[in-house]
Amino acid sequence: MNYLPLFTALPLLGAFLIPLLSKIWERLSDIISNVITTLLLILSVYSLFLLPIFGKVYVYEIGKWAIKPIPLGIVFTFDNLSLLMVLVINLLSFACSLYSITYLDNYTARWKFWTLFLLMVAGLNGVAITGDLFNLFVFIEISAISSYALVAFGVEKEDLEASFKYQIIGEIAGLTILLAIALIYAKTSTLNMADIANTFAKESKGPLFWFIISLLTFGFLIKSALFPFHFWLPDAHSQAPAPISAMLSGIFIKVVGVYALSRLIFNIFGLNRLNASHYFNLLLILGIFSIVIAGFIALKQENYKRLLAYSTISQVGYIFVGLGLANFWSITGALSLIFAHALGKGLLFLTAGPVEKEAGSLDIHLLSNFKKRMSFYGIVYTLGALSLAGIPPFLGFFPKIFLILGAIKGKRFEVAIILGIFSLLTLAYLLKITNKVFTKKEGEEVKGVSSIVISFLFLVFLIFILGLFYLNYLEPNLISKATEAVISGVEYARLVLIK
Amino acid sequence: MSSFELLIILPIILGFLGYLISFLRNEFYFLGAILNFYYAIRIFLISRKIEVTRKIFNILNFSVDKLSGFVLLFISLFTLLILIYSIRYLKYYEKKKEYFYYFLLIGAIGCGTVLAGDILTLIIFWGILLSLISLIFGFFQYATKEGGEFAFVKSISILGFSDFLLILGLGLLFISYGNLSFNLKLPLNNTINILSFILITIGCFAKAGAIPLHSWIPEISKVAPAPTMAFIPASLDKLLGIYLLLRISYYLFDLNTNFVLKNYLMIIGSITILAAVLMALIQKEVMKLLSYHTVSQVGYMVLGIGTGIPIGIAGGLFHMLNNAIYKSCLFLTAGQVEFWTKETKIEKLGGLAPNMPITFTSFLISALAISGIPPLNGFFSKWMVYQGVIYLYKEGNYLFPLYLLSAMLGSILTLASFLKLTHSIFLGERPKEYEKIKEVNFSLWFPSALLAFLSLLFGILAIPLPIKGLIYPSLPFRIEEFGFWQPLLAFILIVLGVIVGFVIYLFGAVKKVERKDIFVGGELLKEEERHFSGDQFYSPIKEAPLLEKGYEFGEEGSFDFYNYLTAIFSGFSLLFKEVIDYILELIYHQIAYFSEIFGGLLRKIQSGILSDYLFVIFIGIIIILLILIL
Amino acid sequence: MILDKNFINQYLLFTFLLPFLATLIYSFKDKLVRNWEFYLFLVLLIFSSYFIIFSNNLLLIYIFFEISTLVAWRLVLIKRENIKAGNYLLYFNFAGAVLMLIGILLILVENGVEKINFSAFNLENLYNISLISGILLSFGIFTKSAIIPFYSWLPVVYEVSPVPVIALLCGIAENLGLVIFYKIFIAPLLNVESSFYYFIIILAIFTSIIAGGIAYFEKKLKRILAYSTISQLSLILYGLALKNDYGILGALVLILSHALAKSGLFFRMEAKEAVGVGFGYTLLFLSLSLIGIPPFLGFVGKILIIIGSLKINIFLGMLTIISSLFTLLYTLKFYLILKKEKGENIIANFIVYLFAILLLIFGVIFLIYSFKIL
Amino acid sequence: MLPYLGCIILFLIGIYAILTKRNLIKIAIGFCLLEYSVNLFFAFIGYKKDALAPIYANLSQARNFVDPIPQALVLTAIVIGLGTTALLLSVALRIYEKYKTFDIKEIKRLKE
């Protein structure tokens, strides 16, 4: 598995090649980026089969700087959790880059988009596979900066406003994370995550420890837009171009926020419900607040993408409830929700593109009076919405099972009921669009456009087929292993350092 | 296949053939009824000797004893006679095809009901009968007369209501004792028995038409053609209802073990007699008047059965038979009148006796019979009931004078109302348009004439024929010989009296009727106003101080159980609709409304101002720090 | 239970097939529903009911239950302006289904299932159902089969939906809840707390009475029929919950009878009178079966349920009778309204005729056999 | 301890600027201050009193070196900060072009 650096190297390479080569022929940028995302997808699927051969963790030492006996070199660690994230990132980035081929006809600066897009993919992949704390920060910033730029890509009034607000809040998070890293370094004098874990395991958990945790939590909660740190998200996600909204909502907040946080608190700091129940209760309560409040706000939204953005906040709440319950089932639920939500919400945001192009607006009220019929997009949207609301047999149903099961097993019966009942709210606000925009019988039918249609079909196929094979294949081979990686805590450090 | 199946199945098959094949249709129906009658006779004859039971399909259990044998015979007879009548009567009826088929089915199923040997069979046949009755009543909605739909709904509501209670009662027995046959004489001393007895009697009352479940009969009489009235409320339902009442009172249960229940029956009987006859007195429509009498007569049967005295019970049973005979005869003759005149309003009729002598004779005999004029059969059975009531004093039941009084008063008032009816239809002034009216055909007058003849026969030869032959053997009691009444002797005496009267008429002073002009207030009454009908006969009674209020109530439907039934259920419906449904709707709408409002409020958090966001975020970090470090 | 489980499954499928076929035939003459969307959902519905009947896995049952909800939702939206009613249906059923899911998972936890895979949901692996999880599980059934307090969606949906859709709803979709109740709580003889059954019995019989009462009060034909459906479905549930042979058998019979009678009545609304076919009498047949008068099929179910309830106590028998009385009253009421209705579809008349005759024939056959085996 | 205090003061000034200033450029400056404070803090971590710079190649005895890693990290962080600041300012300028104002309270088209 020594191709591991390719996950970041390939998109970075693409990002540097594209400005040069697109001078020759602008369409070349499409080809390069699509080839790269396809390669990444192939690599990540290949890793799915390859990783079990290498055991639970594969460690790649950059520049052959051995991490033993002194962990000085920078490493990439690739365990099952990283595998899950890489797989999700590359599935969705594949779909989005495919989609963007036709979508970008609306915009002028093709190659700029592709450069930023690949930078973001590189950053996200880097976050998922890195084993070094500072590298984590760097990758977060790479993806974040490119996302700031991409949100402002349309250069309209609202785009710039959203981007500015997003940047300020996002960078505060970034700085907080940097501060926390500085503190960690001050405390441990190492940046290797496994080594940090070992060091913290030996020490008692004083106020400084908790201060670091709070800073990290603060930073990553902003990144993952949990209530009350969500304010940037509805603006940014609703103003970005459709594929970028899909990427941001589908994977960005999860990789940069949820993944990084859970990697740190579970694997590095070794927190679990036994030694830090108040911490997890905090996550749980914020998660529930997110679910409820963002759900109700989404119900009243009048803008297609803004509604979906609020829905994302609500769904992140579900993920955090899963993390907050912190038992095997709930974390399985949270991780599978990351998977399901990435595909589902990505699909929903992608449908916004052709709709906006056809109707010239995303205002639901205007769309409901739009004269043409968009049955294909309507069906795609509805399937995605049903999956997100947790209706079988789609993929989104299984996270719900595991989250509720986790709540029951965690003796949090009220949480189980809340999770169940508020998925009704999810259904209600998502179907609001189906009902108002797509439920028409008369009018001229809008024709689908080629690469957009293919990406839709790809995602719908995934949602459906993964839903069918969830319990038989996906759960035992991918998600429960990833859950084990999370739940086993500082076992991660031992596995990394044994190499 | 034994006679039991054939009795029921043959009419069904032949009726169905008649229904399908337009060729020889009436002959098929007729053949079905004939075969039914034939097998009924056979079974009747068998039942004289032994008690037979037969199980079909492991579920239908038929048995016949002397009681059911004789009821069966008469049901079959009535089916045949009235079918003959109605084939002619309803010749131009729009939906006669279905009508005759259902008619025949009712006859067959009615026989099945009588033959039912256990609880389940009874439930099934009783229910099928209800469905057939509702099917045949369904036709009246198509009748040109108004109120057909309401009559249909009302009658089926009442019958269905009582049938459901009957099923509940029988089901209760079924649960408690298993699938019973009817000859057990269970004592009426525990709750289940008493409850199921009461529930079953409700079914019987509705079928037979006892107050307070009677009101469907006058209602349906407004729209139903005469043969239907003659068949369903007047004969079949009487036979079945009273038969079942008798069955449960002295075969399935033993009524004599419960004093209170006996009085319950007798009170219902007395009230029925009196109230219905009072209502009948003031009716202005032939059919409705007759139907109130139908109700009234049920009172005697219930009273007789309720006495618990063998002679009274026998009287009740005999009265059932008699009533079926003369009441169907009355309906049929009324139908014959209507057949030509197309009129059932009393005030519009009159003076038809010379035109329709056979009809008139039949009507007169039946009217006298129903009024209890000796030596006709009505008198005899009533007299037996009186005797039963009088014997009550031996048991220490000191309410008996009241029962006796109401029974006798009822008899008198019946006579009174029939005087009015006979006068109005057949005597008095004849309206001009009716002058050309002739006697009806043979197939119309024959059934009624036969029934009238039966009335006469059962009156004169009461003791040898019906009492000794049918009634006494059917009852499981030893019946004491009674009184000094010799109907034959009385008949001879009466005939002698009539002859003497006739002689006096021939040779006496009364020679010729003298016609004089009529003056009112000094003015000559016009020819067309000279017609005087009998409908005003009893207006004074209506205006009597005590009865006035009662009549008012009666006219408004205050004694109509259907109104109470619908009122109670409507009340509940209103409660459910306006309270429970409303509350649920409110809750669900409130939830939707609340989430809208809540969403609207919450979205204000997103103010669009960056400083506010940052402020909230910093408060957030402070709270996190506080929670985690402290 | 005296009947073979396998036989009952086949019987249930049979009860679903009749309305399915009728709707299929009907749709050939109806412009509104003659499109691929309708046929797709029709097939999906019968497919999911097949799986619900024959599956032995709680998860599969649940999944197809939800699919049937989706299908019902889309069926209502065949007429696009019915969005509000369709959503009402979907949200109610979804809420119920979610609670049902919680119930299922709770049962799993109570039975000590540690690893979640497909076979963990097999009914054979379950032994106990506690009161609370039973009630949660039955919420899904309550919404689908419209029991208090979750019946409110049904009249709203019926009022606006086209006839074939309602026929499918009352003939197939709503019975699925009952089938699930039968499969989980009645057939496998699990160790369920007996208070659970009392709870269901009380709820079901009161729903039956109350819905009957409301039906008597309603003025609009489709709403009367809707409340009547609620009343009948809860009566069936009540019969099942009685948990004795009479009650269960009665309920099973009543499923068929209700499916035929009610969908027949709805088809009657669209029927065009053909020559030589007893138009008013077929209607009367259907009504009489609904009331429960012999020899029609409805009677067999009702009498068995009455006997079954009397076996428990007299009071329940009384309540059953009161429910039947309401049925009698409202049936006569809508009979008069329906008699005046005339539609356009000639096939509908054939269906009504067929169903009426079937009710009579099945009535006689079931009467004989049901008492023979008891 | 004093340098750390300076760090914190700088940090607080940055927060103050972000929270209270309405001008976009001032917010950006406040943001830069925050960034500098964190960088400064990072640089201080590596510092040890009287320690040598870690560039000697051959040493005969163990000596007290300054930790070199934070400096490398801070360099990276400064670069990243450069990138973000540049992007922030360019967006701010574009906003001025479109909105004709730098007042953050005027820039609230996206709300609710």
PDB file of N, CA, C and O in Angstrom, chain C residues 119-143:
ATOM      1  N   SER C 119     -30.040 -11.874  10.229  1.00  0.00           N
ATOM      2  CA  SER C 119     -30.718 -12.968  10.933  1.00  0.00           C
ATOM      3  C   SER C 119     -31.052 -12.593  12.370  1.00  0.00           C
ATOM      4  O   SER C 119     -31.842 -13.272  13.009  1.00  0.00           O
ATOM      5  N   ALA C 120     -30.456 -11.511  12.862  1.00  0.00           N
ATOM      6  CA  ALA C 120     -30.818 -11.081  14.212  1.00  0.00           C
ATOM      7  C   ALA C 120     -32.281 -10.700  14.307  1.00  0.00           C
ATOM      8  O   ALA C 120     -32.880 -10.770  15.373  1.00  0.00           O
ATOM      9  N   PHE C 121     -32.846 -10.323  13.173  1.00  0.00           N
ATOM     10  CA  PHE C 121     -34.233  -9.869  13.177  1.00  0.00           C
ATOM     11  C   PHE C 121     -35.218 -11.003  12.967  1.00  0.00           C
ATOM     12  O   PHE C 121     -36.415 -10.756  12.904  1.00  0.00           O
ATOM     13  N   ASN C 122     -34.715 -12.218  12.806  1.00  0.00           N
ATOM     14  CA  ASN C 122     -35.642 -13.321  12.566  1.00  0.00           C
ATOM     15  C   ASN C 122     -36.589 -13.507  13.733  1.00  0.00           C
ATOM     16  O   ASN C 122     -36.184 -13.424  14.891  1.00  0.00           O
ATOM     17  N   LEU C 123     -37.822 -13.781  13.396  1.00  0.00           N
ATOM     18  CA  LEU C 123     -38.818 -13.923  14.458  1.00  0.00           C
ATOM     19  C   LEU C 123     -38.520 -15.093  15.372  1.00  0.00           C
ATOM     20  O   LEU C 123     -38.916 -15.095  16.537  1.00  0.00           O
ATOM     21  N   GLU C 124     -37.799 -16.095  14.854  1.00  0.00           N
ATOM     22  CA  GLU C 124     -37.526 -17.267  15.690  1.00  0.00           C
ATOM     23  C   GLU C 124     -36.564 -16.940  16.818  1.00  0.00           C
ATOM     24  O   GLU C 124     -36.519 -17.642  17.824  1.00  0.00           O
ATOM     25  N   ASN C 125     -35.790 -15.874  16.631  1.00  0.00           N
ATOM     26  CA  ASN C 125     -34.815 -15.547  17.664  1.00  0.00           C
ATOM     27  C   ASN C 125     -35.426 -14.789  18.828  1.00  0.00           C
ATOM     28  O   ASN C 125     -34.743 -14.465  19.785  1.00  0.00           O
ATOM     29  N   LEU C 126     -36.703 -14.472  18.719  1.00  0.00           N
ATOM     30  CA  LEU C 126     -37.314 -13.655  19.754  1.00  0.00           C
ATOM     31  C   LEU C 126     -38.138 -14.531  20.696  1.00  0.00           C
ATOM     32  O   LEU C 126     -38.747 -15.505  20.283  1.00  0.00           O
ATOM     33  N   TYR C 127     -38.129 -14.158  21.951  1.00  0.00           N
ATOM     34  CA  TYR C 127     -38.899 -14.928  22.934  1.00  0.00           C
ATOM     35  C   TYR C 127     -39.842 -14.049  23.729  1.00  0.00           C
ATOM     36  O   TYR C 127     -40.945 -14.433  24.051  1.00  0.00           O
ATOM     37  N   ASN C 128     -39.359 -12.864  24.049  1.00  0.00           N
ATOM     38  CA  ASN C 128     -40.141 -12.005  24.931  1.00  0.00           C
ATOM     39  C   ASN C 128     -40.474 -10.703  24.238  1.00  0.00           C
ATOM     40  O   ASN C 128     -39.672 -10.176  23.483  1.00  0.00           O
ATOM     41  N   ILE C 129     -41.655 -10.208  24.553  1.00  0.00           N
ATOM     42  CA  ILE C 129     -41.958  -8.838  24.161  1.00  0.00           C
ATOM     43  C   ILE C 129     -42.552  -8.178  25.391  1.00  0.00           C
ATOM     44  O   ILE C 129     -43.553  -8.638  25.935  1.00  0.00           O
ATOM     45  N   SER C 130     -41.935  -7.098  25.836  1.00  0.00           N
ATOM     46  CA  SER C 130     -42.475  -6.433  27.007  1.00  0.00           C
ATOM     47  C   SER C 130     -43.590  -5.487  26.587  1.00  0.00           C
ATOM     48  O   SER C 130     -43.795  -5.229  25.400  1.00  0.00           O
ATOM     49  N   LEU C 131     -44.315  -4.988  27.587  1.00  0.00           N
ATOM     50  CA  LEU C 131     -45.476  -4.140  27.308  1.00  0.00           C
ATOM     51  C   LEU C 131     -45.064  -2.914  26.506  1.00  0.00           C
ATOM     52  O   LEU C 131     -45.653  -2.596  25.474  1.00  0.00           O
ATOM     53  N   ILE C 132     -44.007  -2.264  26.954  1.00  0.00           N
ATOM     54  CA  ILE C 132     -43.648  -0.980  26.346  1.00  0.00           C
ATOM     55  C   ILE C 132     -43.189  -1.172  24.905  1.00  0.00           C
ATOM     56  O   ILE C 132     -43.598  -0.432  24.007  1.00  0.00           O
ATOM     57  N   SER C 133     -42.399  -2.216  24.680  1.00  0.00           N
ATOM     58  CA  SER C 133     -41.935  -2.401  23.303  1.00  0.00           C
ATOM     59  C   SER C 133     -43.072  -2.879  22.427  1.00  0.00           C
ATOM     60  O   SER C 133     -43.149  -2.508  21.250  1.00  0.00           O
ATOM     61  N   GLY C 134     -43.971  -3.665  23.010  1.00  0.00           N
ATOM     62  CA  GLY C 134     -45.139  -4.082  22.241  1.00  0.00           C
ATOM     63  C   GLY C 134     -45.964  -2.884  21.808  1.00  0.00           C
ATOM     64  O   GLY C 134     -46.399  -2.785  20.665  1.00  0.00           O
ATOM     65  N   ILE C 135     -46.161  -1.968  22.731  1.00  0.00           N
ATOM     66  CA  ILE C 135     -46.973  -0.789  22.407  1.00  0.00           C
ATOM     67  C   ILE C 135     -46.275   0.062  21.361  1.00  0.00           C
ATOM     68  O   ILE C 135     -46.893   0.518  20.392  1.00  0.00           O
ATOM     69  N   LEU C 136     -44.965   0.243  21.542  1.00  0.00           N
ATOM     70  CA  LEU C 136     -44.233   1.030  20.540  1.00  0.00           C
ATOM     71  C   LEU C 136     -44.338   0.386  19.170  1.00  0.00           C
ATOM     72  O   LEU C 136     -44.571   1.057  18.167  1.00  0.00           O
ATOM     73  N   LEU C 137     -44.161  -0.917  19.156  1.00  0.00           N
ATOM     74  CA  LEU C 137     -44.230  -1.637  17.886  1.00  0.00           C
ATOM     75  C   LEU C 137     -45.592  -1.482  17.242  1.00  0.00           C
ATOM     76  O   LEU C 137     -45.724  -1.328  16.037  1.00  0.00           O
ATOM     77  N   SER C 138     -46.615  -1.497  18.107  1.00  0.00           N
ATOM     78  CA  SER C 138     -47.952  -1.460  17.521  1.00  0.00           C
ATOM     79  C   SER C 138     -48.341  -0.059  17.058  1.00  0.00           C
ATOM     80  O   SER C 138     -49.356   0.085  16.398  1.00  0.00           O
ATOM     81  N   PHE C 139     -47.550   0.944  17.361  1.00  0.00           N
ATOM     82  CA  PHE C 139     -47.876   2.271  16.837  1.00  0.00           C
ATOM     83  C   PHE C 139     -47.897   2.270  15.315  1.00  0.00           C
ATOM     84  O   PHE C 139     -48.727   2.940  14.698  1.00  0.00           O
ATOM     85  N   GLY C 140     -46.958   1.535  14.740  1.00  0.00           N
ATOM     86  CA  GLY C 140     -46.950   1.442  13.283  1.00  0.00           C
ATOM     87  C   GLY C 140     -48.249   0.843  12.779  1.00  0.00           C
ATOM     88  O   GLY C 140     -48.821   1.294  11.793  1.00  0.00           O
ATOM     89  N   ILE C 141     -48.700  -0.168  13.503  1.00  0.00           N
ATOM     90  CA  ILE C 141     -49.953  -0.822  13.126  1.00  0.00           C
ATOM     91  C   ILE C 141     -51.116   0.134  13.329  1.00  0.00           C
ATOM     92  O   ILE C 141     -52.030   0.200  12.520  1.00  0.00           O
ATOM     93  N   PHE C 142     -51.052   0.886  14.401  1.00  0.00           N
ATOM     94  CA  PHE C 142     -52.146   1.825  14.691  1.00  0.00           C
ATOM     95  C   PHE C 142     -52.298   2.848  13.585  1.00  0.00           C
ATOM     96  O   PHE C 142     -53.416   3.193  13.203  1.00  0.00           O
ATOM     97  N   THR C 143     -51.166   3.342  13.093  1.00  0.00           N
ATOM     98  CA  THR C 143     -51.311   4.357  12.049  1.00  0.00           C
ATOM     99  C   THR C 143     -51.752   3.718  10.751  1.00  0.00           C
ATOM    100  O   THR C 143     -52.632   4.233  10.076  1.00  0.00           O
TER     101      THR C 143
END
